[in-house]
Amino acid sequence: MPAPGSSATTAPRPTPTPLKIPKDLSLIVKYESLEADQKKETYHRGYHGNEIWKPPNVRNAFIRHQTQAMIIRWEGGKATVPSKEDICRKPQMKPHDAATLFVQSESDNFWAVPFDAEKQDVKEHPGGWNVLSFDHERQNGNTNAIYSSISTVGSEPRLAAVGSPDWMPQLLPKEYDYNPARTDDEPAVSAGLIGSLSLLFALPAFSVPPEQLPEVLTGHLRPNKWHRHIRKPGRTSERGMVVTVYYDPRNEQGSHKVHLDELEKGFFGPFYQP
């Protein structure tokens, strides 16, 4: 109890130590352009009898553009383009996860599934093509800050807190932003964006046209953050892509399932900071 005449003081709340991506953590990301083959299957009947475009539900209804494929090595949070010789002389790469995304025809939102849609029938996947969604997860050591964990099967349609202008709407359409008018909860403090690595790496790939992808990924993707650019947007109607994240075959010590799972869960801080 404070002495008479004195004022009680509250000890400052400790601030969590900022988390950083380890310099020895690396992975490989492959981007492949995918197009719906309109001669086989393109349209699906939407709600209320309206025609709402969705990508095909079967694996043989796509055209894969191998010549437009791109590979990056992401090491310590920085992206580089490895030489073809570097990739080819390594053992076969083992995938960590994959996602297929298409831009909707009615908006710049996405349709997505958590696998390569040319290798697995979407019609066999529960729910089929889904819009992006999120799980809201408390940041370790700071109960006031909440991560938005991106997914195709998340429990929430929007971010846990207001998105950063550094990456919204450039990476995520504005419709995913936190909307206080749609919730009775107190506004949360954003801890940033985490979640599926294939989806996190896919977002910047759709921020520019395909030919600008190498320059943008190596120049704007940084440890725990995204540096906004002023280039022409890339979320054009029905544009599709398969994004596959592989373990780095030249870095067995720093590229394994435990590390990449921790990266997805925010163990090293947000992938895109608030």
PDB file of C-alpha atoms in Angstrom:
ATOM      1  CA  MET A   1       0.000   0.000   0.000  1.00  0.00           C
ATOM      2  CA  PRO A   2       1.431   3.461  -0.872  1.00  0.00           C
ATOM      3  CA  ALA A   3       2.282   5.875   1.947  1.00  0.00           C
ATOM      4  CA  PRO A   4      -0.271   8.623   2.766  1.00  0.00           C
ATOM      5  CA  GLY A   5       0.007  11.557   0.433  1.00  0.00           C
ATOM      6  CA  SER A   6       1.882   9.582  -2.186  1.00  0.00           C
ATOM      7  CA  SER A   7       0.438   8.362  -5.469  1.00  0.00           C
ATOM      8  CA  ALA A   8       0.454   4.762  -6.485  1.00  0.00           C
ATOM      9  CA  THR A   9       2.432   3.951  -9.601  1.00  0.00           C
ATOM     10  CA  THR A  10       1.987   1.060 -11.946  1.00  0.00           C
ATOM     11  CA  ALA A  11       5.073  -0.786 -13.090  1.00  0.00           C
ATOM     12  CA  PRO A  12       5.492  -0.545 -16.861  1.00  0.00           C
ATOM     13  CA  ARG A  13       4.480  -3.648 -18.714  1.00  0.00           C
ATOM     14  CA  PRO A  14       7.491  -5.436 -20.182  1.00  0.00           C
ATOM     15  CA  THR A  15       7.795  -5.184 -23.931  1.00  0.00           C
ATOM     16  CA  PRO A  16       8.426  -8.484 -25.708  1.00  0.00           C
ATOM     17  CA  THR A  17      11.805  -8.787 -27.387  1.00  0.00           C
ATOM     18  CA  PRO A  18      11.343  -8.325 -31.138  1.00  0.00           C
ATOM     19  CA  LEU A  19      11.575 -11.629 -32.941  1.00  0.00           C
ATOM     20  CA  LYS A  20      13.664 -12.018 -36.064  1.00  0.00           C
ATOM     21  CA  ILE A  21      13.970 -14.631 -38.772  1.00  0.00           C
ATOM     22  CA  PRO A  22      17.213 -16.612 -38.272  1.00  0.00           C
ATOM     23  CA  LYS A  23      19.849 -15.916 -40.900  1.00  0.00           C
ATOM     24  CA  ASP A  24      20.368 -19.644 -41.444  1.00  0.00           C
ATOM     25  CA  LEU A  25      16.687 -20.345 -42.176  1.00  0.00           C
ATOM     26  CA  SER A  26      16.127 -20.870 -45.900  1.00  0.00           C
ATOM     27  CA  LEU A  27      13.655 -22.361 -48.353  1.00  0.00           C
ATOM     28  CA  ILE A  28      12.927 -22.515 -52.059  1.00  0.00           C
ATOM     29  CA  VAL A  29       9.769 -21.118 -53.673  1.00  0.00           C
ATOM     30  CA  LYS A  30       8.577 -22.010 -57.163  1.00  0.00           C
ATOM     31  CA  TYR A  31       6.011 -19.901 -59.007  1.00  0.00           C
ATOM     32  CA  GLU A  32       4.172 -21.423 -61.992  1.00  0.00           C
ATOM     33  CA  SER A  33       1.524 -19.697 -64.082  1.00  0.00           C
ATOM     34  CA  LEU A  34      -1.705 -21.673 -64.411  1.00  0.00           C
ATOM     35  CA  GLU A  35      -4.596 -21.015 -66.756  1.00  0.00           C
ATOM     36  CA  ALA A  36      -8.095 -22.496 -66.770  1.00  0.00           C
ATOM     37  CA  ASP A  37      -8.676 -24.416 -70.004  1.00  0.00           C
ATOM     38  CA  GLN A  38     -11.969 -22.963 -71.194  1.00  0.00           C
ATOM     39  CA  LYS A  39     -12.453 -25.819 -73.660  1.00  0.00           C
ATOM     40  CA  LYS A  40     -12.884 -28.293 -70.813  1.00  0.00           C
ATOM     41  CA  GLU A  41     -14.389 -26.698 -67.714  1.00  0.00           C
ATOM     42  CA  THR A  42     -14.566 -23.110 -66.571  1.00  0.00           C
ATOM     43  CA  TYR A  43     -17.922 -21.982 -65.210  1.00  0.00           C
ATOM     44  CA  HIS A  44     -19.859 -23.185 -62.173  1.00  0.00           C
ATOM     45  CA  ARG A  45     -23.356 -22.214 -61.142  1.00  0.00           C
ATOM     46  CA  GLY A  46     -23.199 -19.699 -58.290  1.00  0.00           C
ATOM     47  CA  TYR A  47     -25.612 -18.776 -55.540  1.00  0.00           C
ATOM     48  CA  HIS A  48     -29.131 -17.557 -56.334  1.00  0.00           C
ATOM     49  CA  GLY A  49     -28.831 -18.705 -59.948  1.00  0.00           C
ATOM     50  CA  ASN A  50     -26.116 -16.206 -60.869  1.00  0.00           C
ATOM     51  CA  GLU A  51     -23.086 -17.210 -62.908  1.00  0.00           C
ATOM     52  CA  ILE A  52     -20.055 -16.753 -60.650  1.00  0.00           C
ATOM     53  CA  TRP A  53     -16.752 -17.758 -62.175  1.00  0.00           C
ATOM     54  CA  LYS A  54     -14.673 -20.340 -60.388  1.00  0.00           C
ATOM     55  CA  PRO A  55     -11.614 -22.246 -61.634  1.00  0.00           C
ATOM     56  CA  PRO A  56     -12.038 -25.866 -62.788  1.00  0.00           C
ATOM     57  CA  ASN A  57     -12.665 -28.683 -60.339  1.00  0.00           C
ATOM     58  CA  VAL A  58     -10.609 -31.332 -62.119  1.00  0.00           C
ATOM     59  CA  ARG A  59      -6.862 -31.549 -62.527  1.00  0.00           C
ATOM     60  CA  ASN A  60      -6.808 -32.009 -66.317  1.00  0.00           C
ATOM     61  CA  ALA A  61      -8.652 -28.736 -67.001  1.00  0.00           C
ATOM     62  CA  PHE A  62      -5.637 -26.441 -66.656  1.00  0.00           C
ATOM     63  CA  ILE A  63      -2.841 -25.184 -68.878  1.00  0.00           C
ATOM     64  CA  ARG A  64       0.497 -24.904 -67.091  1.00  0.00           C
ATOM     65  CA  HIS A  65       2.959 -22.380 -68.521  1.00  0.00           C
ATOM     66  CA  GLN A  66       6.318 -23.925 -67.673  1.00  0.00           C
ATOM     67  CA  THR A  67       8.244 -21.245 -69.563  1.00  0.00           C
ATOM     68  CA  GLN A  68       6.943 -18.635 -67.112  1.00  0.00           C
ATOM     69  CA  ALA A  69       8.044 -20.582 -64.028  1.00  0.00           C
ATOM     70  CA  MET A  70      10.274 -18.782 -61.554  1.00  0.00           C
ATOM     71  CA  ILE A  71      12.295 -19.996 -58.573  1.00  0.00           C
ATOM     72  CA  ILE A  72      13.625 -17.981 -55.653  1.00  0.00           C
ATOM     73  CA  ARG A  73      15.747 -18.897 -52.666  1.00  0.00           C
ATOM     74  CA  TRP A  74      14.540 -17.174 -49.500  1.00  0.00           C
ATOM     75  CA  GLU A  75      17.320 -17.084 -46.919  1.00  0.00           C
ATOM     76  CA  GLY A  76      17.258 -15.160 -43.653  1.00  0.00           C
ATOM     77  CA  GLY A  77      14.223 -13.287 -44.947  1.00  0.00           C
ATOM     78  CA  LYS A  78      15.787 -12.108 -48.229  1.00  0.00           C
ATOM     79  CA  ALA A  79      14.941 -13.402 -51.694  1.00  0.00           C
ATOM     80  CA  THR A  80      17.467 -14.146 -54.417  1.00  0.00           C
ATOM     81  CA  VAL A  81      17.184 -15.845 -57.798  1.00  0.00           C
ATOM     82  CA  PRO A  82      19.426 -18.939 -57.820  1.00  0.00           C
ATOM     83  CA  SER A  83      21.176 -19.992 -61.000  1.00  0.00           C
ATOM     84  CA  LYS A  84      19.714 -22.881 -62.997  1.00  0.00           C
ATOM     85  CA  GLU A  85      22.923 -24.804 -62.391  1.00  0.00           C
ATOM     86  CA  ASP A  86      22.546 -24.341 -58.639  1.00  0.00           C
ATOM     87  CA  ILE A  87      19.040 -25.832 -58.660  1.00  0.00           C
ATOM     88  CA  CYS A  88      19.652 -28.569 -61.225  1.00  0.00           C
ATOM     89  CA  ARG A  89      22.717 -30.051 -59.561  1.00  0.00           C
ATOM     90  CA  LYS A  90      20.947 -30.454 -56.228  1.00  0.00           C
ATOM     91  CA  PRO A  91      18.931 -33.549 -55.258  1.00  0.00           C
ATOM     92  CA  GLN A  92      15.202 -33.524 -55.982  1.00  0.00           C
ATOM     93  CA  MET A  93      13.585 -30.863 -53.834  1.00  0.00           C
ATOM     94  CA  LYS A  94      11.118 -31.973 -51.168  1.00  0.00           C
ATOM     95  CA  PRO A  95       7.937 -29.864 -50.922  1.00  0.00           C
ATOM     96  CA  HIS A  96       6.784 -28.338 -47.641  1.00  0.00           C
ATOM     97  CA  ASP A  97       3.439 -27.030 -48.882  1.00  0.00           C
ATOM     98  CA  ALA A  98       1.707 -25.665 -51.968  1.00  0.00           C
ATOM     99  CA  ALA A  99      -1.272 -23.545 -52.943  1.00  0.00           C
ATOM    100  CA  THR A 100      -3.147 -22.705 -56.118  1.00  0.00           C
ATOM    101  CA  LEU A 101      -4.704 -19.263 -56.433  1.00  0.00           C
ATOM    102  CA  PHE A 102      -6.851 -17.570 -59.063  1.00  0.00           C
ATOM    103  CA  VAL A 103      -8.036 -13.977 -59.127  1.00  0.00           C
ATOM    104  CA  GLN A 104     -11.817 -13.782 -59.230  1.00  0.00           C
ATOM    105  CA  SER A 105     -13.396 -12.352 -62.357  1.00  0.00           C
ATOM    106  CA  GLU A 106     -15.849 -10.137 -60.442  1.00  0.00           C
ATOM    107  CA  SER A 107     -13.276  -8.583 -58.073  1.00  0.00           C
ATOM    108  CA  ASP A 108      -9.572  -8.686 -57.212  1.00  0.00           C
ATOM    109  CA  ASN A 109     -10.254 -11.246 -54.476  1.00  0.00           C
ATOM    110  CA  PHE A 110      -8.852 -14.784 -54.681  1.00  0.00           C
ATOM    111  CA  TRP A 111     -10.070 -18.338 -55.083  1.00  0.00           C
ATOM    112  CA  ALA A 112      -7.598 -20.745 -53.474  1.00  0.00           C
ATOM    113  CA  VAL A 113      -6.922 -24.349 -52.466  1.00  0.00           C
ATOM    114  CA  PRO A 114      -4.017 -25.625 -50.311  1.00  0.00           C
ATOM    115  CA  PHE A 115      -2.416 -27.827 -52.985  1.00  0.00           C
ATOM    116  CA  ASP A 116      -1.409 -27.960 -56.634  1.00  0.00           C
ATOM    117  CA  ALA A 117      -4.754 -28.079 -58.470  1.00  0.00           C
ATOM    118  CA  GLU A 118      -3.156 -29.715 -61.501  1.00  0.00           C
ATOM    119  CA  LYS A 119      -2.068 -32.683 -59.371  1.00  0.00           C
ATOM    120  CA  GLN A 120      -5.198 -33.159 -57.262  1.00  0.00           C
ATOM    121  CA  ASP A 121      -8.873 -32.746 -58.151  1.00  0.00           C
ATOM    122  CA  VAL A 122     -10.413 -29.780 -56.367  1.00  0.00           C
ATOM    123  CA  LYS A 123     -13.781 -31.557 -56.385  1.00  0.00           C
ATOM    124  CA  GLU A 124     -12.286 -34.091 -53.925  1.00  0.00           C
ATOM    125  CA  HIS A 125     -11.287 -31.303 -51.519  1.00  0.00           C
ATOM    126  CA  PRO A 126     -13.860 -30.405 -48.814  1.00  0.00           C
ATOM    127  CA  GLY A 127     -15.356 -27.040 -49.678  1.00  0.00           C
ATOM    128  CA  GLY A 128     -13.708 -26.846 -53.096  1.00  0.00           C
ATOM    129  CA  TRP A 129     -12.379 -23.441 -54.052  1.00  0.00           C
ATOM    130  CA  ASN A 130     -12.406 -21.079 -51.072  1.00  0.00           C
ATOM    131  CA  VAL A 131     -11.712 -17.410 -50.560  1.00  0.00           C
ATOM    132  CA  LEU A 132      -8.807 -16.563 -48.269  1.00  0.00           C
ATOM    133  CA  SER A 133      -9.570 -16.559 -44.546  1.00  0.00           C
ATOM    134  CA  PHE A 134      -7.783 -16.179 -41.232  1.00  0.00           C
ATOM    135  CA  ASP A 135      -7.317 -17.530 -37.748  1.00  0.00           C
ATOM    136  CA  HIS A 136      -6.744 -14.946 -35.024  1.00  0.00           C
ATOM    137  CA  GLU A 137      -3.900 -15.962 -32.719  1.00  0.00           C
ATOM    138  CA  ARG A 138      -2.397 -14.204 -29.710  1.00  0.00           C
ATOM    139  CA  GLN A 139       1.244 -13.211 -30.011  1.00  0.00           C
ATOM    140  CA  ASN A 140       3.463 -14.970 -27.455  1.00  0.00           C
ATOM    141  CA  GLY A 141       4.432 -12.653 -24.604  1.00  0.00           C
ATOM    142  CA  ASN A 142       1.942  -9.933 -25.527  1.00  0.00           C
ATOM    143  CA  THR A 143      -1.728 -10.689 -24.962  1.00  0.00           C
ATOM    144  CA  ASN A 144      -2.763  -7.384 -26.540  1.00  0.00           C
ATOM    145  CA  ALA A 145      -1.352  -8.186 -29.967  1.00  0.00           C
ATOM    146  CA  ILE A 146      -3.043 -10.651 -32.306  1.00  0.00           C
ATOM    147  CA  TYR A 147      -1.672 -12.348 -35.399  1.00  0.00           C
ATOM    148  CA  SER A 148      -3.801 -12.847 -38.484  1.00  0.00           C
ATOM    149  CA  SER A 149      -2.881 -16.326 -39.737  1.00  0.00           C
ATOM    150  CA  ILE A 150      -3.767 -16.651 -43.431  1.00  0.00           C
ATOM    151  CA  SER A 151      -5.384 -19.864 -44.648  1.00  0.00           C
ATOM    152  CA  THR A 152      -7.994 -21.307 -46.998  1.00  0.00           C
ATOM    153  CA  VAL A 153      -9.961 -22.813 -44.108  1.00  0.00           C
ATOM    154  CA  GLY A 154      -9.648 -20.120 -41.435  1.00  0.00           C
ATOM    155  CA  SER A 155     -12.388 -19.368 -38.928  1.00  0.00           C
ATOM    156  CA  GLU A 156     -12.578 -15.642 -39.721  1.00  0.00           C
ATOM    157  CA  PRO A 157     -13.196 -13.837 -43.039  1.00  0.00           C
ATOM    158  CA  ARG A 158     -11.208 -10.751 -42.036  1.00  0.00           C
ATOM    159  CA  LEU A 159      -8.005  -9.661 -40.315  1.00  0.00           C
ATOM    160  CA  ALA A 160      -7.871  -9.539 -36.525  1.00  0.00           C
ATOM    161  CA  ALA A 161      -6.862  -5.853 -36.614  1.00  0.00           C
ATOM    162  CA  VAL A 162      -6.427  -3.083 -39.151  1.00  0.00           C
ATOM    163  CA  GLY A 163      -4.025  -4.129 -41.923  1.00  0.00           C
ATOM    164  CA  SER A 164      -0.785  -2.262 -42.505  1.00  0.00           C
ATOM    165  CA  PRO A 165      -0.787   0.253 -45.384  1.00  0.00           C
ATOM    166  CA  ASP A 166       2.593  -1.253 -46.305  1.00  0.00           C
ATOM    167  CA  TRP A 167       0.891  -4.427 -47.563  1.00  0.00           C
ATOM    168  CA  MET A 168      -2.812  -3.650 -47.828  1.00  0.00           C
ATOM    169  CA  PRO A 169      -4.262  -3.352 -50.432  1.00  0.00           C
ATOM    170  CA  GLN A 170      -1.083  -4.106 -52.418  1.00  0.00           C
ATOM    171  CA  LEU A 171      -0.839  -7.708 -51.195  1.00  0.00           C
ATOM    172  CA  LEU A 172      -4.295  -8.289 -49.712  1.00  0.00           C
ATOM    173  CA  PRO A 173      -7.519  -6.827 -51.137  1.00  0.00           C
ATOM    174  CA  LYS A 174      -9.104  -4.213 -48.880  1.00  0.00           C
ATOM    175  CA  GLU A 175     -12.200  -6.364 -48.325  1.00  0.00           C
ATOM    176  CA  TYR A 176     -10.136  -8.561 -45.967  1.00  0.00           C
ATOM    177  CA  ASP A 177      -9.388  -5.643 -43.657  1.00  0.00           C
ATOM    178  CA  TYR A 178     -10.675  -5.467 -40.094  1.00  0.00           C
ATOM    179  CA  ASN A 179     -14.123  -3.867 -40.018  1.00  0.00           C
ATOM    180  CA  PRO A 180     -15.281  -2.629 -36.592  1.00  0.00           C
ATOM    181  CA  ALA A 181     -18.826  -2.267 -37.913  1.00  0.00           C
ATOM    182  CA  ARG A 182     -19.026  -6.058 -38.266  1.00  0.00           C
ATOM    183  CA  THR A 183     -17.913  -7.006 -34.762  1.00  0.00           C
ATOM    184  CA  ASP A 184     -18.747  -6.115 -31.175  1.00  0.00           C
ATOM    185  CA  ASP A 185     -15.225  -6.933 -30.008  1.00  0.00           C
ATOM    186  CA  GLU A 186     -12.801  -4.284 -28.834  1.00  0.00           C
ATOM    187  CA  PRO A 187     -10.290  -3.324 -31.558  1.00  0.00           C
ATOM    188  CA  ALA A 188      -7.173  -5.471 -31.308  1.00  0.00           C
ATOM    189  CA  VAL A 189      -3.533  -4.534 -31.760  1.00  0.00           C
ATOM    190  CA  SER A 190      -2.122  -6.136 -34.883  1.00  0.00           C
ATOM    191  CA  ALA A 191       0.875  -8.423 -34.472  1.00  0.00           C
ATOM    192  CA  GLY A 192       1.120  -8.816 -38.246  1.00  0.00           C
ATOM    193  CA  LEU A 193       0.461 -11.505 -40.827  1.00  0.00           C
ATOM    194  CA  ILE A 194       1.545 -15.160 -40.486  1.00  0.00           C
ATOM    195  CA  GLY A 195       0.217 -18.523 -41.699  1.00  0.00           C
ATOM    196  CA  SER A 196       0.541 -20.720 -44.790  1.00  0.00           C
ATOM    197  CA  LEU A 197       3.914 -20.060 -46.398  1.00  0.00           C
ATOM    198  CA  SER A 198       2.689 -20.782 -49.908  1.00  0.00           C
ATOM    199  CA  LEU A 199      -0.070 -18.187 -49.494  1.00  0.00           C
ATOM    200  CA  LEU A 200       2.263 -15.629 -47.895  1.00  0.00           C
ATOM    201  CA  PHE A 201       4.688 -15.979 -50.796  1.00  0.00           C
ATOM    202  CA  ALA A 202       1.856 -15.933 -53.343  1.00  0.00           C
ATOM    203  CA  LEU A 203       0.529 -12.528 -52.304  1.00  0.00           C
ATOM    204  CA  PRO A 204       3.474 -10.458 -53.623  1.00  0.00           C
ATOM    205  CA  ALA A 205       3.529 -12.512 -56.838  1.00  0.00           C
ATOM    206  CA  PHE A 206       0.065 -11.182 -57.675  1.00  0.00           C
ATOM    207  CA  SER A 207       1.056  -7.589 -56.897  1.00  0.00           C
ATOM    208  CA  VAL A 208       2.713  -7.121 -60.314  1.00  0.00           C
ATOM    209  CA  PRO A 209       2.491  -8.554 -63.846  1.00  0.00           C
ATOM    210  CA  PRO A 210       4.450 -11.821 -64.346  1.00  0.00           C
ATOM    211  CA  GLU A 211       7.406 -10.236 -66.151  1.00  0.00           C
ATOM    212  CA  GLN A 212       8.153  -7.974 -63.159  1.00  0.00           C
ATOM    213  CA  LEU A 213       8.059 -10.755 -60.579  1.00  0.00           C
ATOM    214  CA  PRO A 214      11.829 -11.442 -60.196  1.00  0.00           C
ATOM    215  CA  GLU A 215      12.720  -7.798 -59.658  1.00  0.00           C
ATOM    216  CA  VAL A 216       9.888  -7.174 -57.209  1.00  0.00           C
ATOM    217  CA  LEU A 217      10.477 -10.272 -55.075  1.00  0.00           C
ATOM    218  CA  THR A 218      14.209  -9.661 -54.737  1.00  0.00           C
ATOM    219  CA  GLY A 219      13.781  -5.935 -54.203  1.00  0.00           C
ATOM    220  CA  HIS A 220      10.763  -5.672 -51.919  1.00  0.00           C
ATOM    221  CA  LEU A 221      10.561  -8.881 -49.881  1.00  0.00           C
ATOM    222  CA  ARG A 222      12.582  -8.336 -46.698  1.00  0.00           C
ATOM    223  CA  PRO A 223      12.916 -10.040 -43.289  1.00  0.00           C
ATOM    224  CA  ASN A 224       9.543  -9.735 -41.523  1.00  0.00           C
ATOM    225  CA  LYS A 225       8.315  -7.006 -43.855  1.00  0.00           C
ATOM    226  CA  TRP A 226       7.166  -5.943 -47.299  1.00  0.00           C
ATOM    227  CA  HIS A 227       8.427  -2.767 -48.972  1.00  0.00           C
ATOM    228  CA  ARG A 228       5.544  -1.316 -50.940  1.00  0.00           C
ATOM    229  CA  HIS A 229       6.148  -0.557 -54.627  1.00  0.00           C
ATOM    230  CA  ILE A 230       4.439   1.739 -57.129  1.00  0.00           C
ATOM    231  CA  ARG A 231       4.263  -0.646 -60.084  1.00  0.00           C
ATOM    232  CA  LYS A 232       1.295  -1.691 -62.161  1.00  0.00           C
ATOM    233  CA  PRO A 233      -1.039  -4.050 -60.190  1.00  0.00           C
ATOM    234  CA  GLY A 234      -0.997  -7.729 -61.089  1.00  0.00           C
ATOM    235  CA  ARG A 235      -4.355  -8.982 -59.775  1.00  0.00           C
ATOM    236  CA  THR A 236      -5.978  -9.264 -63.174  1.00  0.00           C
ATOM    237  CA  SER A 237      -9.199 -11.195 -63.774  1.00  0.00           C
ATOM    238  CA  GLU A 238      -8.792 -14.999 -63.720  1.00  0.00           C
ATOM    239  CA  ARG A 239      -4.996 -14.910 -63.427  1.00  0.00           C
ATOM    240  CA  GLY A 240      -3.819 -18.160 -61.844  1.00  0.00           C
ATOM    241  CA  MET A 241      -0.693 -19.479 -60.180  1.00  0.00           C
ATOM    242  CA  VAL A 242       0.677 -22.494 -58.334  1.00  0.00           C
ATOM    243  CA  VAL A 243       3.102 -21.605 -55.551  1.00  0.00           C
ATOM    244  CA  THR A 244       5.148 -24.413 -54.008  1.00  0.00           C
ATOM    245  CA  VAL A 245       7.461 -24.047 -51.011  1.00  0.00           C
ATOM    246  CA  TYR A 246      10.334 -26.548 -50.868  1.00  0.00           C
ATOM    247  CA  TYR A 247      12.991 -27.324 -48.304  1.00  0.00           C
ATOM    248  CA  ASP A 248      16.348 -25.931 -49.389  1.00  0.00           C
ATOM    249  CA  PRO A 249      18.432 -28.964 -50.450  1.00  0.00           C
ATOM    250  CA  ARG A 250      21.712 -27.174 -49.794  1.00  0.00           C
ATOM    251  CA  ASN A 251      20.767 -26.236 -46.208  1.00  0.00           C
ATOM    252  CA  GLU A 252      19.571 -29.304 -44.314  1.00  0.00           C
ATOM    253  CA  GLN A 253      20.416 -27.736 -40.942  1.00  0.00           C
ATOM    254  CA  GLY A 254      18.406 -24.543 -41.495  1.00  0.00           C
ATOM    255  CA  SER A 255      15.638 -25.797 -43.770  1.00  0.00           C
ATOM    256  CA  HIS A 256      13.477 -28.493 -42.217  1.00  0.00           C
ATOM    257  CA  LYS A 257       9.870 -29.021 -41.160  1.00  0.00           C
ATOM    258  CA  VAL A 258      10.292 -27.781 -37.575  1.00  0.00           C
ATOM    259  CA  HIS A 259      11.811 -24.478 -38.711  1.00  0.00           C
ATOM    260  CA  LEU A 260       9.249 -23.871 -41.433  1.00  0.00           C
ATOM    261  CA  ASP A 261       6.354 -24.774 -39.136  1.00  0.00           C
ATOM    262  CA  GLU A 262       7.705 -22.273 -36.596  1.00  0.00           C
ATOM    263  CA  LEU A 263       7.938 -19.635 -39.327  1.00  0.00           C
ATOM    264  CA  GLU A 264       4.276 -20.220 -40.217  1.00  0.00           C
ATOM    265  CA  LYS A 265       3.193 -19.913 -36.583  1.00  0.00           C
ATOM    266  CA  GLY A 266       4.971 -16.618 -35.913  1.00  0.00           C
ATOM    267  CA  PHE A 267       7.720 -18.098 -33.754  1.00  0.00           C
ATOM    268  CA  PHE A 268      10.178 -15.727 -35.460  1.00  0.00           C
ATOM    269  CA  GLY A 269       7.786 -12.784 -35.518  1.00  0.00           C
ATOM    270  CA  PRO A 270       5.340 -11.785 -38.264  1.00  0.00           C
ATOM    271  CA  PHE A 271       6.057 -12.641 -41.873  1.00  0.00           C
ATOM    272  CA  TYR A 272       4.637  -9.237 -42.753  1.00  0.00           C
ATOM    273  CA  GLN A 273       4.850  -6.875 -39.816  1.00  0.00           C
ATOM    274  CA  PRO A 274       1.985  -4.526 -38.853  1.00  0.00           C
TER     275      PRO A 274
END
